[in-house]
Amino acid sequence: MHTRRKLNVCLAFGLASLMMWPLTTHVTIPAHAQASYQATIAIRLDQPRWTINRNIYGQFAEHLGRLIYEGIWVGENSPIPNTRGMRNDVVAALRELHVPVLRWPGGCFADEYHWRDGIGPRDKRPRRSNSSWGGVDTNAFGTHEFMDLCEMLGADAYINGNVGSGSPQEMMEWIEYMTSDADSELPNLRRRNGRIKAWKIPYFAVGNETWGCGGNMRPEYYADVYRRYATFIKNHSGNHIQKLAVGGYDENYNWTEVLISQAGKQMDGLSLHYYTLPTGNWEKKGSATQFGEKEWHTTLVRTLRMDEFIQRHSAIMDKYDPQKRVGLMVDEWGTWYDTEPGRDMGALYQQNTLRDAVAAAINLNIFHKHGDRVKMANIAQMVNVLQAMILTDKEKMVVTPTYHVFRMYSVHQGATMIPVDLSAPQYKLGDASVPALSVSASRDSEGRLHLSIVNLDPNQAAEINTTIWGGAIKNVTGEVLTAAAVNAMNTFDNPNTVKPAPFSGYKLEGSQLSVRIPSKSVVVLELR
Ligand code: AHR
C-alpha cells in the first residue's frame, strides 16, 4: 500500500462542484470523475517578461547506440524509405516539433571525434571504435550528413568540438571547412566533397564534460584551455559563432564560479548538465517502465531540482555577468533509467512513459521561468537514446509521450513569457512533497496566450480557478495528454496508448475561466 498522502482530498466537494457546472457546449465533464483538489492561477498578462528562446526546445544527437545509425541514418541503399540516407519517417515526425537547434556529435563521443574521418566518399571513410559507447562507427554520418539533416529539419547546427583528444588547430580547421567562402584549401575541399555554399554554424562548444569524460580536468585548468581554444574559433564569411564553454552539473557550483570568473568574457554560453534518476543512484537508477507511485513521486521530486540548480548556477553567473550576456545552456537534461534487461548496456536505450511526459513538461516550465538566463536546452537524446522523442526497431517507428509534450509545447517557442501566480496544494508521499501543479504561460506574436498546466498528482484531478490580469479572453481550445496508468507507454504494437486528445474540461464565464485538469496529465490551452 502507498503511504497515505496528506493532500487535501475533496472527492465530495469535487463531485458537488461538477454537478453545479452548467452543461454548455464548452463543458465536458470527464466520465472518470475523480477525487480533486482546488487551485488558483492568476495570469499576469499585465507583466510580460522575456522572450522564451526557441532553443530551449533543442535536441541532442550523439553517436551512441542506435541514435545516428538506424535512428536517423540508414543509408541511401536501405529498404527503409529515406532521403539521401536519412529515414523519412523519423525526419517527418521531427519536423512536426520545429526543432530549433541540434547538438552533435556528442556528448562524450565529441571528445574522441575527428572530423576528417567523416568527410569525402563514404566507402573510403575509416571505421573507428566508438570508445565511449562501444561498437564501431563507420563514419557514414559525418559533417555533410549532419548539416543535411539540420537543413531537412530547419534546425540550427550546434557543433560540439573535440578538446579531450583534439587540438586547437583541428577545431579551427573544421570551422573554416564548414563556414568559409574563401578560395582556399579547406573550403575548396568542402566544395570537392559536394557542398559549394558555406554553412552557417551559430553554436560551437569547446569540449564536453571536461570535468569527466572530456578530459578529467580541474576547472582552473579547463578555464585556460577554454580561453586558448576559443581564441581559434574564427568567424568566416559573415558567419557568427556563439562560443560555448563546458559548465558544471548538478550541485557543482565551484565549476561555474571558476569558469564564469576566469573565462566569462571569452564565452557566449556556459553549459549545465542534469539528469533525473528516480533513485539518484547511478549504480541502480530505477526501471523505465516497472514502477509505481513511489518511483513516480521520487522522479518528480528530482525533476524539480532543475529549478534549484538553475537558480543557484544563475546566481553565480549574475555576480560576474549581471547583464546576463552569457547564456546558461542546459545542453543535456532528461530522465536516465537502468538499461532494460537483455539490451546493450552502452546503447542507453530506454522506454518512455507518461512519467517522462510529465517530467519533460515540468522541465520546460522551469526553463521558461528562467528564460532571462537559460538560452538553450537540449534534451538527451533525440532518437533511441535516454529520454527520446522517437523509438525505432529496424523499419518500425513510434513516437513517445515526451514527443507529444514537445509538439504540444512548441507554441511557446519564441513567445513572450507571462508570469503566473499559482496557489496549489502539495502532492506528498512519505516525507517528501512537491507542488501538485506546475504551470507556465506565454503570449505569441499574434497575441495568443498559451497556458501549460501539469498535474503531478497521479490520483486527483485539479479544479483550477483562473483569473487573467491585463486582458480578456473569449475563446479556449486545448489538448490534454494523459493515460490510465502512470507507466503507460507507446509500443510498436500499440503506438497510441499515450497521445494527446482535445481538451474540453473548462468553463468560461465572462473573463472567469475554470478548468478541471485530470490527474497525471499535461494540458496546453490556447486562450484568445
Ligand atoms: O547523454 C549521454 C552522456 O551523458 C553524454 O555523452 C555525456 O555528455 C553525459 O555524461
Coordinates of C-alpha atoms and ligand atoms in Angstrom, one line a residue:
M1 CA 0.0 0.0 0.0
H2 CA 1.1 3.5 -0.7
T3 CA 1.9 5.8 2.2
R4 CA -1.2 7.8 3.0
R5 CA -0.9 11.1 1.3
K6 CA -1.8 14.2 3.2
L7 CA -3.0 16.1 0.1
N8 CA -6.4 17.7 0.6
V9 CA -8.7 15.1 -0.7
C10 CA -12.0 16.5 -1.6
L11 CA -13.9 14.0 -3.6
A12 CA -17.3 15.1 -2.2
F13 CA -16.6 18.7 -3.0
G14 CA -15.2 17.9 -6.4
L15 CA -18.3 16.0 -7.4
A16 CA -20.6 18.6 -5.9
S17 CA -18.9 21.4 -7.9
L18 CA -19.0 19.3 -11.1
M19 CA -22.8 19.0 -10.6
M20 CA -23.1 22.8 -10.3
W21 CA -21.4 23.3 -13.7
P22 CA -23.9 24.1 -16.4
L23 CA -23.7 21.7 -19.3
T24 CA -23.0 24.1 -22.1
T25 CA -21.2 23.3 -25.3
H26 CA -18.0 24.5 -23.7
V27 CA -18.0 21.9 -20.9
T28 CA -17.3 18.2 -21.0
I29 CA -17.4 16.5 -17.7
P30 CA -14.8 13.7 -17.7
A31 CA -16.6 10.4 -17.5
H32 CA -13.9 9.2 -14.9
A33 CA -14.8 12.0 -12.4
Q34 CA -12.1 11.6 -9.9
A35 CA -11.2 13.0 -6.5
S36 CA -9.9 16.5 -6.9
Y37 CA -8.2 19.4 -5.2
Q38 CA -8.6 23.1 -5.6
A39 CA -6.1 25.6 -7.0
T40 CA -6.0 29.1 -8.4
I41 CA -4.0 30.6 -11.2
A42 CA -3.5 34.3 -11.9
I43 CA -2.1 35.0 -15.3
R44 CA -0.2 38.3 -15.3
L45 CA -0.7 39.5 -18.9
D46 CA 0.0 42.9 -17.5
Q47 CA 3.6 41.9 -16.6
P48 CA 5.1 40.4 -19.8
R49 CA 8.7 39.3 -19.3
W50 CA 11.4 37.9 -21.6
T51 CA 11.3 36.1 -24.9
I52 CA 11.3 32.3 -24.4
N53 CA 14.3 31.4 -26.6
R54 CA 13.2 28.8 -29.0
N55 CA 16.5 27.0 -28.5
I56 CA 15.1 25.8 -25.2
Y57 CA 13.4 23.2 -27.4
G58 CA 16.7 22.0 -28.7
Q59 CA 17.7 18.4 -29.3
F60 CA 20.8 16.3 -28.9
A61 CA 22.1 13.6 -31.2
E62 CA 25.2 11.7 -30.2
H63 CA 27.0 8.8 -32.0
L64 CA 25.6 6.4 -29.3
G65 CA 23.7 3.2 -29.5
R66 CA 21.1 3.3 -32.3
L67 CA 20.6 7.1 -32.4
I68 CA 22.6 8.1 -35.5
Y69 CA 22.8 4.7 -37.2
E70 CA 19.3 3.2 -37.6
G71 CA 17.5 6.0 -35.7
I72 CA 18.4 8.6 -38.4
W73 CA 20.9 7.3 -40.9
V74 CA 20.0 4.1 -42.8
G75 CA 22.0 4.9 -45.9
E76 CA 20.8 5.5 -49.5
N77 CA 20.5 1.8 -50.3
S78 CA 18.4 0.9 -47.4
P79 CA 14.9 -0.6 -48.0
I80 CA 13.7 1.8 -45.3
P81 CA 12.4 4.8 -47.2
N82 CA 15.0 7.5 -47.0
T83 CA 16.1 10.8 -48.5
R84 CA 19.9 10.9 -49.1
G85 CA 20.3 8.2 -46.4
M86 CA 18.1 9.8 -43.7
R87 CA 15.0 7.9 -42.8
N88 CA 11.8 9.7 -44.0
D89 CA 9.5 8.6 -41.1
V90 CA 11.8 10.0 -38.4
V91 CA 12.6 13.2 -40.3
A92 CA 8.8 13.8 -40.9
A93 CA 8.0 13.2 -37.2
L94 CA 10.8 15.5 -36.1
R95 CA 9.7 18.3 -38.5
E96 CA 6.4 18.5 -36.5
L97 CA 8.4 19.5 -33.5
H98 CA 10.0 22.6 -35.2
V99 CA 13.4 21.5 -33.8
P100 CA 15.2 24.9 -33.4
V101 CA 18.8 23.6 -32.8
L102 CA 20.5 20.3 -32.9
R103 CA 23.7 19.4 -30.9
W104 CA 26.1 16.9 -32.4
P105 CA 28.3 14.7 -32.4
G106 CA 28.4 14.3 -28.6
G107 CA 28.4 14.0 -25.6
C108 CA 31.4 12.1 -24.5
F109 CA 31.8 11.0 -28.2
A110 CA 32.6 14.6 -29.2
D111 CA 36.0 14.4 -27.4
E112 CA 37.1 11.4 -29.5
Y113 CA 35.6 12.6 -32.8
H114 CA 38.0 13.7 -35.6
W115 CA 36.0 15.5 -38.2
R116 CA 38.3 14.5 -41.1
D117 CA 37.1 10.9 -40.6
G118 CA 33.6 11.9 -41.6
I119 CA 34.1 13.7 -45.0
G120 CA 34.7 12.5 -48.5
P121 CA 33.5 9.4 -50.3
R122 CA 31.7 7.2 -47.7
D123 CA 33.4 4.0 -48.9
K124 CA 36.8 5.5 -48.1
R125 CA 35.9 6.7 -44.6
P126 CA 37.7 4.9 -41.8
R127 CA 35.8 2.6 -39.4
R128 CA 36.7 3.6 -35.9
S129 CA 35.9 2.0 -32.5
N130 CA 33.5 4.1 -30.5
S131 CA 35.5 4.0 -27.3
S132 CA 32.8 6.0 -25.3
W133 CA 29.8 3.8 -26.1
G134 CA 31.0 0.6 -27.8
G135 CA 30.7 -0.7 -31.3
V136 CA 32.3 0.5 -34.5
D137 CA 31.4 3.8 -36.2
T138 CA 31.5 3.6 -40.0
N139 CA 31.7 7.4 -40.2
A140 CA 29.0 7.2 -42.9
F141 CA 27.3 10.1 -41.0
G142 CA 29.7 13.0 -40.9
T143 CA 29.7 16.8 -41.3
H144 CA 27.9 16.9 -44.6
E145 CA 25.2 14.4 -43.4
F146 CA 24.7 16.3 -40.2
M147 CA 24.3 19.6 -42.0
D148 CA 21.9 18.0 -44.4
L149 CA 19.8 16.7 -41.5
C150 CA 19.8 20.2 -40.0
E151 CA 18.6 21.6 -43.3
M152 CA 15.8 19.0 -43.6
L153 CA 14.7 19.8 -40.0
G154 CA 15.1 23.6 -40.4
A155 CA 17.3 23.4 -37.3
D156 CA 20.4 25.5 -36.4
A157 CA 23.6 23.5 -36.0
Y158 CA 25.3 23.3 -32.7
I159 CA 28.6 21.5 -33.1
N160 CA 30.5 20.2 -30.1
G161 CA 34.2 20.4 -30.7
N162 CA 36.9 17.9 -29.5
V163 CA 39.1 19.2 -26.7
G164 CA 39.9 15.9 -24.9
S165 CA 41.8 14.3 -27.8
G166 CA 41.8 17.1 -30.4
S167 CA 43.8 20.2 -30.9
P168 CA 43.0 23.9 -31.4
Q169 CA 44.3 23.5 -35.0
E170 CA 41.8 20.6 -35.7
M171 CA 39.0 22.7 -34.3
M172 CA 40.0 25.8 -36.2
E173 CA 40.2 23.9 -39.5
W174 CA 36.8 22.2 -39.0
I175 CA 35.2 25.6 -38.6
E176 CA 37.0 27.0 -41.7
Y177 CA 36.0 23.9 -43.7
M178 CA 32.3 24.4 -42.8
T179 CA 31.9 28.2 -42.8
S180 CA 34.4 29.8 -45.1
D181 CA 33.6 31.1 -48.7
A182 CA 37.3 31.8 -49.4
D183 CA 39.2 30.3 -52.3
S184 CA 41.5 28.4 -50.0
E185 CA 42.3 24.7 -49.3
L186 CA 39.7 23.8 -46.8
P187 CA 36.6 25.5 -48.4
N188 CA 37.8 24.0 -51.7
L189 CA 37.9 20.6 -50.1
R190 CA 34.4 21.1 -48.9
R191 CA 33.3 22.1 -52.5
R192 CA 35.0 19.0 -53.9
N193 CA 33.0 16.9 -51.3
G194 CA 29.8 18.3 -52.8
R195 CA 28.9 21.4 -50.8
I196 CA 29.6 24.7 -52.7
K197 CA 28.0 27.2 -50.3
A198 CA 29.4 27.6 -46.8
W199 CA 27.2 26.5 -44.0
K200 CA 26.1 28.7 -41.1
I201 CA 27.3 27.4 -37.7
P202 CA 25.8 29.6 -35.0
Y203 CA 26.9 27.5 -31.9
F204 CA 30.2 25.8 -31.2
A205 CA 31.2 24.2 -27.9
V206 CA 34.8 23.8 -26.7
G207 CA 34.6 20.2 -25.4
N208 CA 32.1 18.3 -23.4
E209 CA 32.1 17.4 -19.7
T210 CA 35.8 18.3 -19.4
W211 CA 35.4 17.6 -15.7
G212 CA 34.7 13.9 -16.7
C213 CA 34.8 12.0 -19.9
G214 CA 36.1 15.1 -21.8
G215 CA 39.4 15.1 -20.0
N216 CA 39.0 14.9 -16.2
M217 CA 40.2 18.5 -15.8
R218 CA 40.2 20.8 -12.9
P219 CA 38.1 24.0 -13.5
E220 CA 41.1 26.3 -13.3
Y221 CA 43.0 24.2 -15.9
Y222 CA 39.9 24.0 -18.2
A223 CA 39.3 27.7 -17.9
D224 CA 42.7 28.3 -19.5
V225 CA 42.2 25.5 -22.0
Y226 CA 38.9 27.1 -22.9
R227 CA 40.4 30.5 -23.4
R228 CA 43.1 29.0 -25.7
Y229 CA 40.7 27.0 -27.9
A230 CA 38.1 29.8 -28.0
T231 CA 40.8 32.1 -29.5
F232 CA 40.9 29.9 -32.6
I233 CA 37.1 29.8 -33.2
K234 CA 37.0 32.3 -36.0
N235 CA 34.2 33.9 -37.8
H236 CA 34.4 33.5 -41.6
S237 CA 32.4 34.9 -44.5
G238 CA 29.7 36.5 -42.3
N239 CA 29.1 33.5 -40.1
H240 CA 28.9 34.4 -36.4
I241 CA 29.6 31.7 -33.9
Q242 CA 28.5 31.8 -30.3
K243 CA 31.2 30.1 -28.2
L244 CA 30.1 27.8 -25.5
A245 CA 32.1 26.6 -22.6
V246 CA 31.7 23.4 -20.6
G247 CA 29.8 24.2 -17.4
G248 CA 29.0 22.3 -14.3
Y249 CA 26.5 19.7 -13.4
D250 CA 24.0 19.3 -10.6
E251 CA 25.5 21.0 -7.5
N252 CA 28.9 21.5 -8.9
Y253 CA 28.8 25.3 -8.3
N254 CA 32.5 25.7 -8.0
W255 CA 33.0 24.8 -11.6
T256 CA 30.6 27.5 -12.7
E257 CA 32.2 30.1 -10.3
V258 CA 35.7 29.4 -11.8
L259 CA 34.6 29.3 -15.4
I260 CA 32.5 32.4 -15.4
S261 CA 35.0 34.4 -13.3
Q262 CA 38.1 33.3 -15.3
A263 CA 36.8 32.9 -18.8
G264 CA 33.4 34.6 -18.8
K265 CA 34.4 37.4 -21.2
Q266 CA 35.5 34.9 -23.8
M267 CA 32.2 32.9 -23.9
D268 CA 28.6 33.4 -25.0
G269 CA 27.3 30.4 -23.1
L270 CA 28.1 28.1 -20.3
S271 CA 26.5 24.6 -20.1
L272 CA 24.7 22.8 -17.3
H273 CA 24.0 19.1 -17.3
Y274 CA 21.4 17.5 -15.1
Y275 CA 19.8 14.1 -15.5
T276 CA 16.8 12.9 -13.5
L277 CA 17.3 9.4 -11.9
P278 CA 14.4 8.0 -9.9
T279 CA 16.7 6.9 -7.2
G280 CA 19.5 9.4 -7.5
N281 CA 21.9 6.4 -7.5
W282 CA 23.9 5.9 -10.7
E283 CA 24.5 2.3 -9.8
K284 CA 20.8 1.5 -9.6
K285 CA 18.9 4.2 -11.3
G286 CA 15.5 2.5 -11.4
S287 CA 13.4 1.0 -14.2
A288 CA 11.9 3.0 -17.1
T289 CA 8.7 1.1 -17.1
Q290 CA 8.3 -1.1 -13.9
F291 CA 7.4 1.4 -11.3
G292 CA 4.6 2.6 -9.1
E293 CA 3.6 5.7 -7.2
K294 CA 6.7 5.7 -5.0
E295 CA 9.0 6.0 -8.1
W296 CA 6.7 8.4 -9.8
H297 CA 6.9 10.7 -6.8
T298 CA 10.7 10.4 -6.4
T299 CA 11.3 11.1 -10.1
L300 CA 9.2 14.2 -10.0
V301 CA 10.9 15.4 -6.8
R302 CA 14.2 15.0 -8.5
T303 CA 12.9 16.6 -11.7
L304 CA 12.0 19.7 -9.8
R305 CA 15.6 20.0 -8.6
M306 CA 16.3 21.5 -12.0
D307 CA 14.7 24.7 -10.7
E308 CA 17.1 24.9 -7.7
F309 CA 20.2 24.1 -9.9
I310 CA 19.4 26.8 -12.4
Q311 CA 18.7 29.3 -9.7
R312 CA 22.0 28.7 -8.0
H313 CA 24.2 28.4 -11.1
S314 CA 22.5 31.6 -12.4
A315 CA 23.1 33.4 -9.1
I316 CA 26.8 32.7 -9.5
M317 CA 26.8 33.9 -13.1
D318 CA 24.9 37.1 -12.0
K319 CA 27.8 38.1 -9.9
Y320 CA 30.2 38.3 -12.9
D321 CA 27.7 38.9 -15.7
P322 CA 24.8 41.0 -14.2
Q323 CA 23.7 41.9 -17.7
K324 CA 23.0 38.2 -18.4
R325 CA 25.0 38.3 -21.6
V326 CA 26.2 34.7 -21.2
G327 CA 23.5 32.1 -21.6
L328 CA 23.1 29.2 -19.3
M329 CA 22.8 26.3 -21.8
V330 CA 21.2 23.2 -20.3
D331 CA 22.6 21.2 -23.1
E332 CA 21.9 17.8 -21.5
W333 CA 18.8 17.0 -19.5
G334 CA 16.3 14.3 -19.2
T335 CA 15.5 11.1 -17.4
W336 CA 18.0 8.3 -17.2
Y337 CA 17.0 4.8 -16.2
D338 CA 18.6 1.3 -15.9
T339 CA 19.2 -0.4 -19.2
E340 CA 16.4 -2.8 -20.0
P341 CA 17.4 -6.4 -19.2
G342 CA 18.8 -8.1 -22.2
R343 CA 19.8 -4.8 -24.0
D344 CA 23.2 -3.5 -24.8
M345 CA 24.3 -1.5 -21.7
G346 CA 26.2 1.0 -23.8
A347 CA 23.3 1.9 -26.1
L348 CA 21.3 3.7 -23.4
Y349 CA 18.0 2.7 -24.9
Q350 CA 15.0 3.2 -22.7
Q351 CA 11.3 3.1 -23.0
N352 CA 9.3 6.3 -22.3
T353 CA 6.1 6.6 -20.3
L354 CA 3.6 9.1 -19.1
R355 CA 6.1 9.8 -16.3
D356 CA 8.6 11.1 -18.9
A357 CA 6.0 13.3 -20.5
V358 CA 5.2 14.9 -17.1
A359 CA 9.0 15.3 -16.3
A360 CA 9.6 16.9 -19.7
A361 CA 6.7 19.4 -19.2
I362 CA 8.0 20.3 -15.7
N363 CA 11.5 20.9 -17.1
L364 CA 10.2 23.1 -19.9
N365 CA 8.1 25.1 -17.5
I366 CA 11.3 25.6 -15.4
F367 CA 13.3 26.7 -18.4
H368 CA 10.6 29.3 -19.3
K369 CA 10.7 30.6 -15.8
H370 CA 14.4 31.2 -16.0
G371 CA 14.4 32.4 -19.7
D372 CA 16.3 35.5 -18.8
R373 CA 19.4 33.3 -18.3
V374 CA 18.5 29.9 -19.9
K375 CA 19.1 30.5 -23.6
M376 CA 19.2 26.9 -24.8
A377 CA 18.4 23.4 -23.6
N378 CA 18.9 20.1 -25.4
I379 CA 17.1 17.1 -24.2
A380 CA 19.1 13.9 -24.2
Q381 CA 18.6 12.5 -26.7
M382 CA 16.6 12.7 -29.9
V383 CA 16.1 9.0 -31.1
N384 CA 16.6 5.7 -29.3
V385 CA 18.7 7.1 -26.5
L386 CA 17.7 8.1 -23.0
Q387 CA 14.5 10.3 -22.9
A388 CA 13.9 10.1 -26.7
M389 CA 11.3 11.6 -28.9
I390 CA 11.2 8.6 -31.1
L391 CA 12.0 4.9 -30.9
T392 CA 12.8 2.7 -33.8
D393 CA 13.1 -1.0 -34.4
K394 CA 14.5 -1.5 -37.9
E395 CA 11.8 -0.3 -40.2
K396 CA 9.3 0.4 -37.3
M397 CA 9.0 3.7 -35.6
V398 CA 6.9 5.0 -32.7
V399 CA 6.7 8.5 -31.1
T400 CA 7.0 8.7 -27.3
P401 CA 4.9 10.6 -24.7
T402 CA 7.8 13.0 -24.5
Y403 CA 7.5 13.7 -28.2
H404 CA 3.9 14.7 -27.7
V405 CA 4.8 17.2 -25.0
F406 CA 7.4 18.7 -27.3
R407 CA 4.8 19.0 -30.0
M408 CA 2.2 20.5 -27.7
Y409 CA 4.6 22.9 -26.1
S410 CA 6.1 24.1 -29.4
V411 CA 3.6 27.0 -29.2
H412 CA 5.9 28.6 -26.5
Q413 CA 8.9 28.8 -28.8
G414 CA 9.9 32.4 -29.2
A415 CA 6.8 33.7 -27.3
T416 CA 6.9 36.2 -24.5
M417 CA 6.9 34.7 -21.0
I418 CA 3.9 35.7 -19.0
P419 CA 4.2 35.2 -15.2
V420 CA 1.7 33.1 -13.5
D421 CA 0.8 33.2 -9.7
L422 CA -0.1 29.8 -8.6
S423 CA -1.7 28.6 -5.5
A424 CA -1.9 24.8 -5.2
P425 CA -1.6 22.2 -2.5
Q426 CA 1.4 19.9 -2.1
Y427 CA 1.5 16.4 -3.5
K428 CA 3.0 14.5 -0.6
L429 CA 4.3 10.9 -0.4
G430 CA 6.3 9.8 2.6
D431 CA 8.4 12.7 3.8
A432 CA 8.8 14.4 0.5
S433 CA 6.4 16.8 -1.2
V434 CA 6.2 18.8 -4.4
P435 CA 3.6 21.3 -5.6
A436 CA 0.8 19.4 -7.2
L437 CA 0.8 21.7 -10.2
S438 CA 3.5 23.1 -12.5
V439 CA 2.3 25.9 -14.8
S440 CA 3.7 28.3 -17.4
A441 CA 2.2 30.8 -19.8
S442 CA 3.4 32.8 -22.8
R443 CA 1.9 35.1 -25.5
D444 CA 2.9 34.6 -29.1
S445 CA 3.5 37.3 -31.8
E446 CA -0.2 37.0 -32.8
G447 CA -1.4 37.8 -29.3
R448 CA -2.5 34.2 -28.5
L449 CA -2.0 33.2 -24.9
H450 CA -0.8 29.7 -24.2
L451 CA -1.1 28.2 -20.7
S452 CA 0.6 24.9 -19.9
I453 CA -0.6 23.0 -16.8
V454 CA 1.0 19.9 -15.4
N455 CA -0.9 17.9 -12.8
L456 CA 1.8 15.9 -10.9
D457 CA -0.8 14.2 -8.7
P458 CA -1.5 10.7 -10.1
N459 CA -4.7 10.3 -8.1
Q460 CA -6.6 13.6 -8.1
A461 CA -7.8 16.0 -10.7
A462 CA -7.2 19.7 -10.2
E463 CA -10.1 22.1 -10.1
I464 CA -8.5 25.4 -11.1
N465 CA -10.0 28.9 -11.0
T466 CA -8.1 31.2 -13.4
T467 CA -8.0 34.9 -13.5
I468 CA -6.3 37.0 -16.1
W469 CA -4.8 40.3 -15.3
G470 CA -4.5 42.8 -18.1
G471 CA -6.6 41.1 -20.8
A472 CA -9.7 39.3 -21.6
I473 CA -10.4 36.0 -23.3
K474 CA -13.3 34.9 -25.4
N475 CA -12.2 31.6 -26.7
V476 CA -10.5 28.5 -25.3
T477 CA -9.1 25.5 -27.1
G478 CA -6.6 22.9 -25.9
E479 CA -5.1 19.5 -25.7
V480 CA -4.6 17.0 -22.9
L481 CA -2.0 14.2 -22.6
T482 CA -2.8 11.6 -20.0
A483 CA -3.3 7.8 -19.7
A484 CA -4.8 5.3 -17.4
A485 CA -1.6 4.2 -15.8
V486 CA 1.5 6.2 -14.6
N487 CA 3.7 3.8 -16.6
A488 CA 1.5 3.8 -19.8
M489 CA 3.8 3.8 -22.9
N490 CA 3.6 3.6 -26.7
T491 CA 5.0 0.4 -28.2
F492 CA 5.4 -0.7 -31.8
D493 CA 2.3 -2.8 -31.4
N494 CA 0.3 -0.2 -29.5
P495 CA 1.6 3.2 -30.7
N496 CA -1.3 5.3 -29.5
T497 CA -1.7 4.4 -25.8
V498 CA -0.4 7.8 -24.8
K499 CA -1.4 10.5 -27.2
P500 CA -3.0 14.0 -27.0
A501 CA -6.7 14.5 -27.1
P502 CA -8.8 17.6 -27.5
F503 CA -9.3 19.2 -24.1
S504 CA -12.8 20.4 -23.2
G505 CA -12.8 20.3 -19.3
Y506 CA -13.2 24.1 -19.0
K507 CA -15.9 26.6 -18.3
L508 CA -15.6 30.2 -19.5
E509 CA -18.0 32.8 -17.9
G510 CA -17.1 36.3 -18.8
S511 CA -13.4 36.5 -18.0
Q512 CA -13.6 33.8 -15.4
L513 CA -12.1 30.5 -16.6
S514 CA -12.4 27.3 -14.6
V515 CA -10.6 24.2 -15.7
R516 CA -10.6 20.7 -14.5
I517 CA -7.2 19.0 -15.2
P518 CA -7.2 15.2 -14.9
S519 CA -4.7 13.6 -12.6
K520 CA -1.2 12.8 -14.0
S521 CA -1.6 14.9 -17.1
V522 CA -0.2 17.7 -19.2
V523 CA -2.6 20.2 -20.7
V524 CA -1.8 23.1 -23.1
L525 CA -4.6 25.7 -23.6
E526 CA -4.8 28.4 -26.2
L527 CA -6.7 31.4 -24.9
R528 CA -7.8 34.1 -27.2
Ligands
AHR1 O1 23.9 11.7 -22.9 C1 24.7 10.6 -22.6 C2 26.0 11.1 -22.0 O2 25.8 11.7 -20.8 C3 26.8 12.1 -22.8 O3 27.6 11.6 -23.8 C4 27.6 12.8 -21.7 O4 28.0 14.1 -22.0 C5 26.8 12.6 -20.5 O5 27.6 12.2 -19.4

